[in-house]
Short mmCIF file of C-alpha atoms in Angstrom, two decimals:
data_model
loop_
_atom_site.label_atom_id
_atom_site.label_comp_id
_atom_site.label_asym_id
_atom_site.label_seq_id
_atom_site.Cartn_x
_atom_site.Cartn_y
_atom_site.Cartn_z
CA UNK A 10 0.20 -32.69 -13.17
CA UNK A 11 3.51 -33.18 -11.62
CA UNK A 12 5.96 -31.13 -9.76
CA UNK A 13 9.00 -29.75 -11.72
CA UNK A 14 11.40 -30.29 -9.05
CA UNK A 15 14.29 -30.79 -11.45
CA UNK A 16 15.01 -29.60 -15.14
CA UNK A 17 13.30 -31.98 -17.37
CA UNK A 18 15.19 -33.32 -20.48
CA UNK A 19 13.35 -32.05 -23.55
CA UNK A 20 11.86 -34.64 -25.88
CA UNK A 21 13.37 -34.90 -29.47
CA UNK A 22 11.77 -32.41 -31.62
CA UNK A 23 10.25 -33.39 -35.04
CA UNK A 24 12.20 -32.24 -38.00
CA UNK A 25 11.83 -28.52 -38.72
CA UNK A 26 10.61 -27.66 -35.09
CA UNK A 27 12.25 -25.97 -32.17
CA UNK A 28 13.08 -28.16 -29.24
CA UNK A 29 11.32 -27.43 -26.00
CA UNK A 30 13.81 -25.43 -24.05
CA UNK A 31 14.95 -26.81 -20.62
CA UNK A 32 13.64 -24.92 -17.69
CA UNK A 33 15.72 -21.85 -16.81
CA UNK A 34 17.24 -21.63 -13.38
CA UNK A 35 15.25 -18.38 -12.43
CA UNK A 36 12.81 -19.92 -10.02
CA UNK A 37 11.07 -22.26 -12.27
CA UNK A 38 11.43 -25.22 -9.86
CA UNK A 39 9.91 -26.39 -6.56
CA UNK A 40 6.62 -27.59 -5.27
CA UNK A 41 4.76 -24.37 -6.18
CA UNK A 42 5.74 -24.61 -9.87
CA UNK A 43 3.90 -27.16 -11.97
CA UNK A 44 3.31 -27.71 -15.66
CA UNK A 45 -0.25 -27.36 -16.76
CA UNK A 46 -1.93 -30.55 -18.02
CA UNK A 47 -4.70 -30.74 -20.69
CA UNK A 48 -7.50 -29.98 -18.27
CA UNK A 49 -5.85 -26.69 -16.76
CA UNK A 50 -4.83 -25.61 -20.33
CA UNK A 51 -8.27 -26.15 -21.47
CA UNK A 52 -9.77 -24.27 -18.55
CA UNK A 53 -7.47 -21.39 -19.07
CA UNK A 54 -8.66 -21.09 -22.80
CA UNK A 55 -12.41 -21.48 -21.87
CA UNK A 56 -11.99 -19.13 -18.73
CA UNK A 57 -10.26 -16.43 -20.71
CA UNK A 58 -12.74 -16.52 -23.57
CA UNK A 59 -15.68 -16.39 -21.27
CA UNK A 60 -15.60 -13.44 -18.99
CA UNK A 61 -18.63 -11.49 -17.60
CA UNK A 62 -19.86 -10.40 -20.98
CA UNK A 63 -21.86 -13.67 -21.60
CA UNK A 64 -24.34 -12.58 -18.84
CA UNK A 65 -25.47 -9.69 -20.97
CA UNK A 66 -24.95 -11.20 -24.36
CA UNK A 67 -28.43 -12.58 -25.05
CA UNK A 68 -29.96 -9.03 -24.44
CA UNK A 69 -27.21 -7.48 -26.59
CA UNK A 70 -28.07 -9.64 -29.61
CA UNK A 71 -31.95 -9.82 -29.09
CA UNK A 72 -32.72 -6.77 -31.25
CA UNK A 73 -31.43 -8.64 -34.17
CA UNK A 74 -33.77 -11.55 -33.60
CA UNK A 75 -32.77 -15.24 -33.72
CA UNK A 76 -30.67 -14.50 -36.87
CA UNK A 77 -27.94 -13.81 -34.15
CA UNK A 78 -27.63 -17.64 -33.65
CA UNK A 79 -26.60 -17.79 -37.36
CA UNK A 80 -23.87 -15.17 -36.56
CA UNK A 81 -22.75 -17.21 -33.63
CA UNK A 82 -22.39 -20.30 -35.81
CA UNK A 83 -20.47 -18.37 -38.52
CA UNK A 84 -18.09 -16.83 -35.96
CA UNK A 85 -17.49 -20.11 -34.11
CA UNK A 86 -16.32 -21.66 -37.46
CA UNK A 87 -13.71 -18.77 -37.77
CA UNK A 88 -12.67 -19.06 -34.04
CA UNK A 89 -12.10 -22.77 -34.28
CA UNK A 90 -10.05 -22.33 -37.50
CA UNK A 91 -7.92 -19.87 -35.63
CA UNK A 92 -7.58 -22.31 -32.84
CA UNK A 93 -6.44 -25.05 -35.30
CA UNK A 94 -3.83 -22.64 -36.68
CA UNK A 95 -2.56 -21.91 -33.15
CA UNK A 96 -2.33 -25.64 -32.55
CA UNK A 97 -0.27 -26.24 -35.66
CA UNK A 98 2.01 -23.38 -34.94
CA UNK A 99 2.54 -24.55 -31.29
CA UNK A 100 3.27 -28.02 -32.57
CA UNK A 101 6.02 -26.44 -34.74
CA UNK A 102 7.35 -24.21 -31.88
CA UNK A 103 6.06 -24.79 -28.37
CA UNK A 104 7.69 -22.08 -26.61
CA UNK A 105 6.10 -19.48 -24.24
CA UNK A 106 4.90 -16.33 -26.10
CA UNK A 107 2.49 -17.83 -28.59
CA UNK A 108 1.85 -15.31 -31.38
CA UNK A 109 4.97 -13.30 -30.53
CA UNK A 110 7.15 -16.51 -30.99
CA UNK A 111 5.55 -17.33 -34.29
CA UNK A 112 5.69 -13.75 -35.69
CA UNK A 113 9.31 -13.40 -34.78
CA UNK A 114 10.37 -16.83 -36.20
CA UNK A 115 8.61 -16.05 -39.49
CA UNK A 116 9.28 -12.39 -40.00
CA UNK A 117 12.02 -11.24 -37.63
CA UNK A 118 12.45 -9.16 -34.54
CA UNK A 119 10.39 -6.22 -35.45
CA UNK A 120 7.21 -8.23 -36.11
CA UNK A 121 7.72 -10.28 -33.07
CA UNK A 122 8.00 -7.00 -31.07
CA UNK A 123 4.78 -5.61 -32.55
CA UNK A 124 2.93 -8.79 -31.59
CA UNK A 125 4.23 -8.73 -27.99
CA UNK A 126 3.65 -4.96 -27.64
CA UNK A 127 0.23 -5.12 -28.86
CA UNK A 128 -0.69 -8.12 -26.79
CA UNK A 129 0.75 -6.64 -23.61
CA UNK A 130 -1.21 -3.49 -24.05
CA UNK A 131 -4.36 -5.58 -24.57
CA UNK A 132 -3.91 -7.68 -21.29
CA UNK A 133 -3.31 -4.83 -18.75
CA UNK A 134 -5.95 -2.31 -20.16
CA UNK A 135 -8.43 -5.22 -20.42
CA UNK A 136 -7.67 -6.31 -16.87
CA UNK A 137 -8.51 -2.79 -15.71
CA UNK A 138 -11.72 -2.68 -17.55
CA UNK A 139 -12.73 -6.19 -16.35
CA UNK A 140 -12.16 -5.35 -12.74
CA UNK A 141 -14.27 -2.14 -13.15
CA UNK A 142 -17.00 -4.09 -14.83
CA UNK A 143 -16.78 -6.73 -11.97
CA UNK A 144 -17.68 -4.13 -9.44
CA UNK A 145 -21.17 -3.78 -10.98
CA UNK A 146 -21.84 -7.35 -10.23
CA UNK A 147 -20.34 -7.08 -6.82
CA UNK A 148 -22.57 -4.31 -6.11
CA UNK A 149 -25.68 -6.61 -6.27
CA UNK A 150 -24.17 -8.68 -3.51
CA UNK A 151 -22.32 -5.87 -1.36
CA UNK A 152 -23.45 -2.27 -2.09
CA UNK A 153 -20.13 -0.58 -2.99
CA UNK A 154 -20.96 1.38 -6.23
CA UNK A 155 -22.69 4.20 -4.22
CA UNK A 156 -19.37 5.56 -3.21
CA UNK A 157 -16.60 6.32 -5.64
CA UNK A 158 -13.63 5.27 -3.51
CA UNK A 159 -15.36 2.11 -2.19
CA UNK A 160 -16.07 1.06 -5.77
CA UNK A 161 -12.30 1.77 -6.64
CA UNK A 162 -11.00 -0.13 -3.62
CA UNK A 163 -13.28 -3.16 -4.66
CA UNK A 164 -11.88 -3.04 -8.22
CA UNK A 165 -8.32 -2.89 -7.01
CA UNK A 166 -8.96 -5.87 -4.56
CA UNK A 167 -10.49 -7.86 -7.60
CA UNK A 168 -7.27 -7.16 -9.57
CA UNK A 169 -4.83 -7.84 -6.75
CA UNK A 170 -6.22 -11.26 -5.48
CA UNK A 171 -5.59 -12.94 -8.85
CA UNK A 172 -2.17 -11.27 -9.03
CA UNK A 173 -1.29 -12.92 -5.64
CA UNK A 174 -2.47 -16.27 -6.79
CA UNK A 175 0.20 -15.73 -9.73
CA UNK A 176 2.80 -14.78 -7.32
CA UNK A 177 2.19 -17.96 -5.36
CA UNK A 178 3.08 -20.02 -8.40
CA UNK A 179 1.66 -21.88 -11.46
CA UNK A 180 0.37 -24.64 -9.11
CA UNK A 181 -2.15 -22.05 -7.54
CA UNK A 182 -2.83 -20.36 -10.93
CA UNK A 183 -4.02 -23.68 -12.21
CA UNK A 184 -6.00 -24.44 -9.11
CA UNK A 185 -7.89 -21.12 -9.23
CA UNK A 186 -8.45 -21.48 -12.98
CA UNK A 187 -10.05 -24.96 -12.53
CA UNK A 188 -12.25 -23.91 -9.55
CA UNK A 189 -13.43 -20.66 -11.10
CA UNK A 190 -14.04 -22.39 -14.50
CA UNK A 191 -16.31 -25.15 -12.83
CA UNK A 192 -18.07 -22.64 -10.64
CA UNK A 193 -18.98 -20.25 -13.59
CA UNK A 194 -20.15 -23.11 -15.68
CA UNK A 195 -22.58 -24.54 -13.08
CA UNK A 196 -24.95 -21.70 -13.43
CA UNK A 197 -24.32 -21.18 -17.13
CA UNK A 198 -25.08 -24.77 -17.92
CA UNK A 199 -27.99 -24.71 -15.73
CA UNK A 200 -29.47 -22.06 -17.99
CA UNK A 201 -28.07 -23.44 -21.02
CA UNK A 202 -29.36 -26.97 -20.57
CA UNK A 203 -32.14 -26.51 -18.05
CA UNK A 204 -33.61 -23.82 -20.17
CA UNK A 205 -34.34 -26.24 -22.83
CA UNK A 206 -36.75 -28.03 -20.80
CA UNK A 207 -38.66 -24.83 -20.27
CA UNK A 208 -38.26 -23.71 -23.88
CA UNK A 209 -41.27 -22.02 -25.51
CA UNK A 210 -40.91 -21.45 -29.23
CA UNK A 211 -43.57 -18.61 -28.99
CA UNK A 212 -41.13 -16.49 -27.02
CA UNK A 213 -38.36 -16.50 -29.67
CA UNK A 214 -39.63 -13.46 -31.47
CA UNK A 215 -38.84 -12.81 -35.26
CA UNK A 216 -35.95 -14.50 -37.13
CA UNK A 217 -34.83 -11.11 -38.42
CA UNK A 218 -35.96 -8.27 -36.36
CA UNK A 219 -33.94 -5.52 -38.13
CA UNK A 220 -36.28 -5.13 -41.17
CA UNK A 221 -33.26 -5.54 -43.58
CA UNK A 222 -31.72 -8.32 -45.42
CA UNK A 223 -30.59 -11.45 -43.49
CA UNK A 224 -26.96 -11.04 -44.47
CA UNK A 225 -26.77 -7.47 -43.29
CA UNK A 226 -28.33 -8.63 -40.08
CA UNK A 227 -25.84 -11.43 -39.57
CA UNK A 228 -22.96 -8.95 -40.30
CA UNK A 229 -24.18 -6.32 -37.91
CA UNK A 230 -24.85 -8.91 -35.25
CA UNK A 231 -21.46 -10.33 -35.73
CA UNK A 232 -19.76 -6.99 -35.03
CA UNK A 233 -21.08 -7.39 -31.52
CA UNK A 234 -20.09 -10.88 -31.13
CA UNK A 235 -16.49 -10.87 -32.71
CA UNK A 236 -14.69 -10.06 -29.47
CA UNK A 237 -16.56 -12.81 -27.65
CA UNK A 238 -14.00 -15.20 -28.77
CA UNK A 239 -10.80 -13.13 -27.70
CA UNK A 240 -8.74 -15.53 -25.68
CA UNK A 241 -8.55 -18.30 -28.03
CA UNK A 242 -4.57 -17.90 -28.03
CA UNK A 243 -4.38 -18.52 -24.12
CA UNK A 244 -2.82 -22.02 -24.25
CA UNK A 245 -0.39 -20.96 -26.99
CA UNK A 246 0.82 -18.00 -25.03
CA UNK A 247 1.54 -20.22 -22.08
CA UNK A 248 2.88 -23.16 -24.14
CA UNK A 249 6.14 -23.30 -22.07
CA UNK A 250 4.10 -24.08 -19.04
CA UNK A 251 2.01 -26.75 -20.65
CA UNK A 252 3.04 -30.34 -20.37
CA UNK A 253 3.66 -32.12 -23.75
CA UNK A 254 2.92 -28.71 -25.38
CA UNK A 255 3.13 -30.07 -28.88
CA UNK A 256 0.23 -32.20 -28.42
CA UNK A 257 -1.78 -30.52 -25.71
CA UNK A 258 -1.65 -26.90 -26.76
CA UNK A 259 -3.61 -27.60 -29.88
CA UNK A 260 -6.09 -29.91 -28.18
CA UNK A 261 -6.72 -27.43 -25.21
CA UNK A 262 -7.15 -24.56 -27.84
CA UNK A 263 -9.75 -26.45 -29.96
CA UNK A 264 -11.49 -28.03 -27.04
CA UNK A 265 -11.66 -24.68 -25.06
CA UNK A 266 -12.91 -22.72 -28.01
CA UNK A 267 -15.44 -25.28 -29.01
CA UNK A 268 -16.68 -25.51 -25.31
CA UNK A 269 -17.05 -21.78 -25.03
CA UNK A 270 -18.86 -21.64 -28.16
CA UNK A 271 -21.36 -24.39 -27.06
CA UNK A 272 -22.01 -22.51 -23.84
CA UNK A 273 -22.60 -19.30 -25.77
CA UNK A 274 -24.90 -20.84 -28.19
CA UNK A 275 -26.92 -22.92 -25.77
CA UNK A 276 -27.09 -20.09 -23.28
CA UNK A 277 -28.40 -17.64 -25.78
CA UNK A 278 -30.83 -20.12 -27.32
CA UNK A 279 -32.19 -21.02 -23.87
CA UNK A 280 -32.59 -17.47 -22.79
CA UNK A 281 -34.36 -16.65 -26.16
CA UNK A 282 -36.85 -19.49 -25.32
CA UNK A 283 -37.51 -18.68 -21.75
CA UNK A 284 -37.69 -14.84 -21.74
CA UNK A 285 -40.16 -13.08 -24.09
CA UNK A 286 -38.53 -11.18 -26.87
CA UNK A 287 -40.06 -7.75 -26.07
CA UNK A 288 -38.83 -8.03 -22.59
CA UNK A 289 -35.42 -9.53 -23.46
CA UNK A 290 -34.68 -6.56 -25.61
CA UNK A 291 -34.76 -4.21 -22.67
CA UNK A 292 -33.31 -6.68 -20.20
CA UNK A 293 -30.40 -5.68 -18.02
CA UNK A 294 -29.96 -9.12 -16.63
CA UNK A 295 -31.12 -11.80 -19.08
CA UNK A 296 -29.85 -14.84 -17.19
CA UNK A 297 -31.42 -13.62 -14.01
CA UNK A 298 -34.74 -13.25 -16.00
CA UNK A 299 -34.28 -16.71 -17.43
CA UNK A 300 -33.70 -18.21 -14.01
CA UNK A 301 -36.60 -16.48 -12.53
CA UNK A 302 -38.84 -17.62 -15.45
CA UNK A 303 -37.64 -21.20 -14.91
CA UNK A 304 -37.97 -21.59 -11.26
CA UNK A 305 -40.02 -18.51 -10.07
CA UNK A 306 -38.98 -16.11 -7.44
CA UNK A 307 -36.51 -13.24 -7.58
CA UNK A 308 -33.31 -14.87 -6.39
CA UNK A 309 -31.94 -15.19 -9.96
CA UNK A 310 -30.36 -11.80 -9.73
CA UNK A 311 -28.29 -12.76 -6.76
CA UNK A 312 -27.28 -16.12 -8.38
CA UNK A 313 -26.20 -14.62 -11.63
CA UNK A 314 -24.33 -11.76 -10.02
CA UNK A 315 -22.41 -14.38 -7.96
CA UNK A 316 -21.71 -16.33 -11.03
CA UNK A 317 -20.55 -13.40 -13.02
CA UNK A 318 -18.25 -12.37 -10.20
CA UNK A 319 -16.62 -15.79 -10.06
CA UNK A 320 -16.43 -15.73 -13.96
CA UNK A 321 -14.68 -12.41 -14.09
CA UNK A 322 -12.26 -13.19 -11.22
CA UNK A 323 -11.23 -16.46 -13.11
CA UNK A 324 -10.96 -14.48 -16.07
CA UNK A 325 -8.61 -11.97 -14.34
CA UNK A 326 -6.51 -14.82 -13.01
CA UNK A 327 -5.95 -16.24 -16.41
CA UNK A 328 -5.30 -12.92 -18.16
CA UNK A 329 -2.91 -11.93 -15.40
CA UNK A 330 -0.77 -14.89 -16.15
CA UNK A 331 -0.92 -14.18 -19.95
CA UNK A 332 -0.08 -10.57 -19.46
CA UNK A 333 3.42 -11.62 -18.21
CA UNK A 334 4.12 -14.48 -20.52
CA UNK A 335 4.48 -12.55 -23.78
CA UNK A 336 6.79 -9.83 -22.24
CA UNK A 337 8.81 -12.62 -20.78
CA UNK A 338 9.36 -14.39 -23.97
CA UNK A 339 10.26 -11.05 -25.75
CA UNK A 340 12.64 -9.94 -22.87
CA UNK A 341 14.38 -13.40 -23.11
CA UNK A 342 15.16 -12.46 -26.82
CA UNK A 343 16.26 -8.89 -25.96
CA UNK A 344 13.27 -7.18 -27.18
CA UNK A 345 11.77 -6.05 -23.80
CA UNK A 346 13.72 -5.03 -20.69
CA UNK A 347 15.65 -7.95 -19.13
CA UNK A 348 13.71 -7.54 -15.84
CA UNK A 349 10.67 -9.20 -17.45
CA UNK A 350 12.67 -12.48 -17.53
CA UNK A 351 12.51 -12.77 -13.73
CA UNK A 352 10.53 -15.73 -12.80
CA UNK A 353 9.59 -17.46 -9.55
CA UNK A 354 7.58 -20.71 -9.09
CA UNK A 355 7.09 -20.88 -12.80
CA UNK A 356 5.54 -17.47 -13.17
CA UNK A 357 7.15 -14.23 -14.62
CA UNK A 358 6.69 -12.33 -11.42
CA UNK A 359 8.14 -9.11 -12.59
CA UNK A 360 5.72 -8.94 -15.49
CA UNK A 361 2.80 -9.78 -13.32
CA UNK A 362 3.78 -7.00 -11.02
CA UNK A 363 4.22 -4.37 -13.64
CA UNK A 364 0.93 -5.32 -15.18
CA UNK A 365 -1.12 -5.26 -12.12
CA UNK A 366 0.34 -1.83 -11.05
CA UNK A 367 -0.34 -0.47 -14.53
CA UNK A 368 -3.94 -1.80 -14.51
CA UNK A 369 -4.43 -0.44 -10.94
CA UNK A 370 -3.18 3.08 -11.90
CA UNK A 371 -5.62 3.09 -14.85
CA UNK A 372 -8.40 2.08 -12.48
CA UNK A 373 -7.61 4.80 -9.96
CA UNK A 374 -7.46 7.26 -12.85
CA UNK A 375 -10.87 6.10 -14.18
CA UNK A 376 -12.50 6.77 -10.81
CA UNK A 377 -10.57 9.98 -10.18
CA UNK A 378 -11.58 11.51 -13.42
CA UNK A 379 -15.04 10.21 -12.90
CA UNK A 380 -15.72 10.18 -16.67
CA UNK A 381 -15.96 6.95 -18.62
CA UNK A 382 -14.92 8.67 -21.97
CA UNK A 383 -11.14 8.24 -21.69
CA UNK A 384 -11.46 4.84 -20.11
CA UNK A 385 -13.98 3.65 -22.78
CA UNK A 386 -11.50 4.91 -25.54
CA UNK A 387 -8.69 2.72 -24.01
CA UNK A 388 -10.99 -0.32 -23.79
CA UNK A 389 -11.97 0.26 -27.42
CA UNK A 390 -8.30 0.35 -28.51
CA UNK A 391 -7.80 -3.04 -27.02
CA UNK A 392 -10.28 -4.49 -29.43
CA UNK A 393 -7.94 -3.65 -32.22
CA UNK A 394 -4.59 -4.34 -30.46
CA UNK A 395 -5.84 -7.85 -29.67
CA UNK A 396 -6.20 -8.63 -33.30
CA UNK A 397 -2.64 -7.59 -34.23
CA UNK A 398 -1.08 -10.86 -32.83
CA UNK A 399 -3.69 -12.93 -34.45
CA UNK A 400 -3.09 -11.45 -37.85
CA UNK A 401 0.65 -11.85 -37.47
CA UNK A 402 0.34 -15.43 -36.23
CA UNK A 403 -1.93 -16.39 -39.11
CA UNK A 404 0.54 -14.69 -41.53
CA UNK A 405 3.21 -16.86 -40.04
CA UNK A 406 1.32 -19.88 -40.89
CA UNK A 407 0.70 -18.64 -44.41
CA UNK A 408 4.49 -18.01 -44.68
CA UNK A 409 5.25 -21.61 -43.73
CA UNK A 410 2.62 -23.01 -46.04
CA UNK A 411 3.61 -21.05 -49.20
CA UNK A 412 7.42 -21.45 -48.49
CA UNK A 413 6.98 -25.13 -49.13
CA UNK A 414 9.96 -26.06 -47.02
CA UNK A 415 9.94 -29.73 -46.06
CA UNK A 416 10.88 -29.04 -42.40
CA UNK A 417 7.92 -26.51 -41.99
CA UNK A 418 5.13 -28.14 -43.96
CA UNK A 419 3.23 -31.42 -43.49
CA UNK A 420 2.56 -32.24 -47.02
CA UNK A 421 0.18 -34.95 -46.22
CA UNK A 422 -2.21 -32.21 -44.67
CA UNK A 423 -1.19 -29.39 -46.91
CA UNK A 424 -4.60 -28.79 -48.48
CA UNK A 425 -6.45 -29.05 -45.12
CA UNK A 426 -3.99 -26.69 -43.51
CA UNK A 427 -4.38 -24.13 -46.26
CA UNK A 428 -8.20 -24.07 -46.24
CA UNK A 429 -8.10 -23.74 -42.27
CA UNK A 430 -5.50 -20.94 -42.55
CA UNK A 431 -7.49 -19.01 -45.20
CA UNK A 432 -10.61 -19.13 -42.85
CA UNK A 433 -8.56 -18.08 -39.94
CA UNK A 434 -6.98 -15.11 -41.89
CA UNK A 435 -10.53 -14.08 -42.99
CA UNK A 436 -11.72 -14.21 -39.40
CA UNK A 437 -8.68 -12.13 -38.18
CA UNK A 438 -9.34 -9.54 -40.86
CA UNK A 439 -13.05 -9.52 -39.85
CA UNK A 440 -11.96 -8.88 -36.17
CA UNK A 441 -9.96 -5.82 -37.43
CA UNK A 442 -12.97 -4.47 -39.44
CA UNK A 443 -15.37 -5.20 -36.61
CA UNK A 444 -13.17 -3.05 -34.21
CA UNK A 445 -14.26 0.19 -36.01
CA UNK A 446 -12.54 3.22 -37.38
CA UNK A 447 -11.94 4.90 -34.23
CA UNK A 448 -10.42 1.71 -32.53
CA UNK A 449 -8.08 1.10 -35.51
CA UNK A 450 -6.98 4.86 -35.58
CA UNK A 451 -6.24 4.89 -31.75
CA UNK A 452 -4.76 1.42 -31.81
CA UNK A 453 -2.16 2.28 -34.55
CA UNK A 454 -1.01 5.31 -32.46
CA UNK A 455 -0.46 2.78 -29.53
CA UNK A 456 1.61 0.66 -31.90
CA UNK A 457 3.57 3.59 -33.21
CA UNK A 458 4.38 4.44 -29.61
CA UNK A 459 5.92 0.92 -29.37
CA UNK A 460 8.24 1.65 -32.18
CA UNK A 461 10.07 4.14 -30.06
CA UNK A 462 10.62 1.43 -27.43
CA UNK A 463 11.79 -1.06 -29.99
CA UNK A 464 14.18 1.53 -31.30
CA UNK A 465 15.64 1.88 -27.67
CA UNK A 466 15.89 -1.85 -27.09
CA UNK A 467 17.44 -2.59 -30.55
CA UNK A 468 20.14 0.01 -29.93
CA UNK A 469 20.88 -1.36 -26.59
CA UNK A 470 21.30 -4.91 -28.09
CA UNK A 471 23.55 -3.64 -30.86
CA UNK A 472 25.70 -1.66 -28.23
CA UNK A 473 26.18 -4.80 -25.95
CA UNK A 474 26.83 -7.05 -28.93
#
């Protein structure tokens, strides 16, 4: 990394691609603003893909049997295909905003706005859900869940600490992301790799425990796992803050996605082989059970709770940055309010502030109502809204490939790009199908609410023009 103390001269862009814009004067310079190198960009991808859900994942898929490992493999192929598509799109247009930028460039303002709006909703609702879930792990270390407002305060602190790191500048965002990624992977790799030395095939259980066909079991299991790969777009969304974005965004996206997939697969396999199947099906802390089975004692619960808390805090750190990047890019084009363009130390501070306030209000509402129904519905909605930018970005790549324009297509790799894009498109559609009817229905209502916002912003642009 290096300090962007002065505006950098953008490198010449390849034919048909957008030049990397020079830094704007709104607080993007100084010792606290740094471009992300490949390691931080990769940590951003891996950290955002792997949150706290991995610590329950082996127990969630155990009822299906070891056929769930096949589902992991299938989904990994789709996720890496999507990562490759993001890499190609970022090489063509390495600006901050990711799917928003790609959709707007290919299909115009309205498609770009829908991508930005859907992604923004996903980020701040997900942040609230992640903070509430993290309180459950914190309660293992410090009892807070017994009192409603103590738990609420803890959830708010878990949201605001990453927000403060973002306010401090990209230098600190990158540092927190690297440290949290390393700390979360130490215990995960301990189980994933160490568990192989304690592996007992007799504990694996049946290959297909559903009693139905293997294909049906893979599909049913995949519905649970589909959203384990959300976050693959992280480096592309922050492309404007990545050094040598044309090269590093694609590399970070693929390496981060593959690394997350490896941890998922090895971790699940090791837990399957160290915890008996009958016990694993009913386990509420599968990694804790695996650690206890490997080394004895009962300290695994504390260790895994601490690792999960670090994991989710790092995830909140990365998602807080992403929550402001897409609105920043849209506001720069006049599709979001101009206030979202305010930046300081490389971070869109207004976007971070609005996002953390909205997430905090949703968190307080969750604890005030005392019922998880409304909150669970909102979280379910994000499983659909997150796929909208994926579909639009993949469609943008299809558009470029089919258009056949010399400046948009690398003819030497046309066939390879077409196959990868087809797999990514199928994966994106599978994500939508896996969200379920209720999520799609509610999610469409959220998208339609955004149309009113788009109408207001479009009218204001026309009036000022």
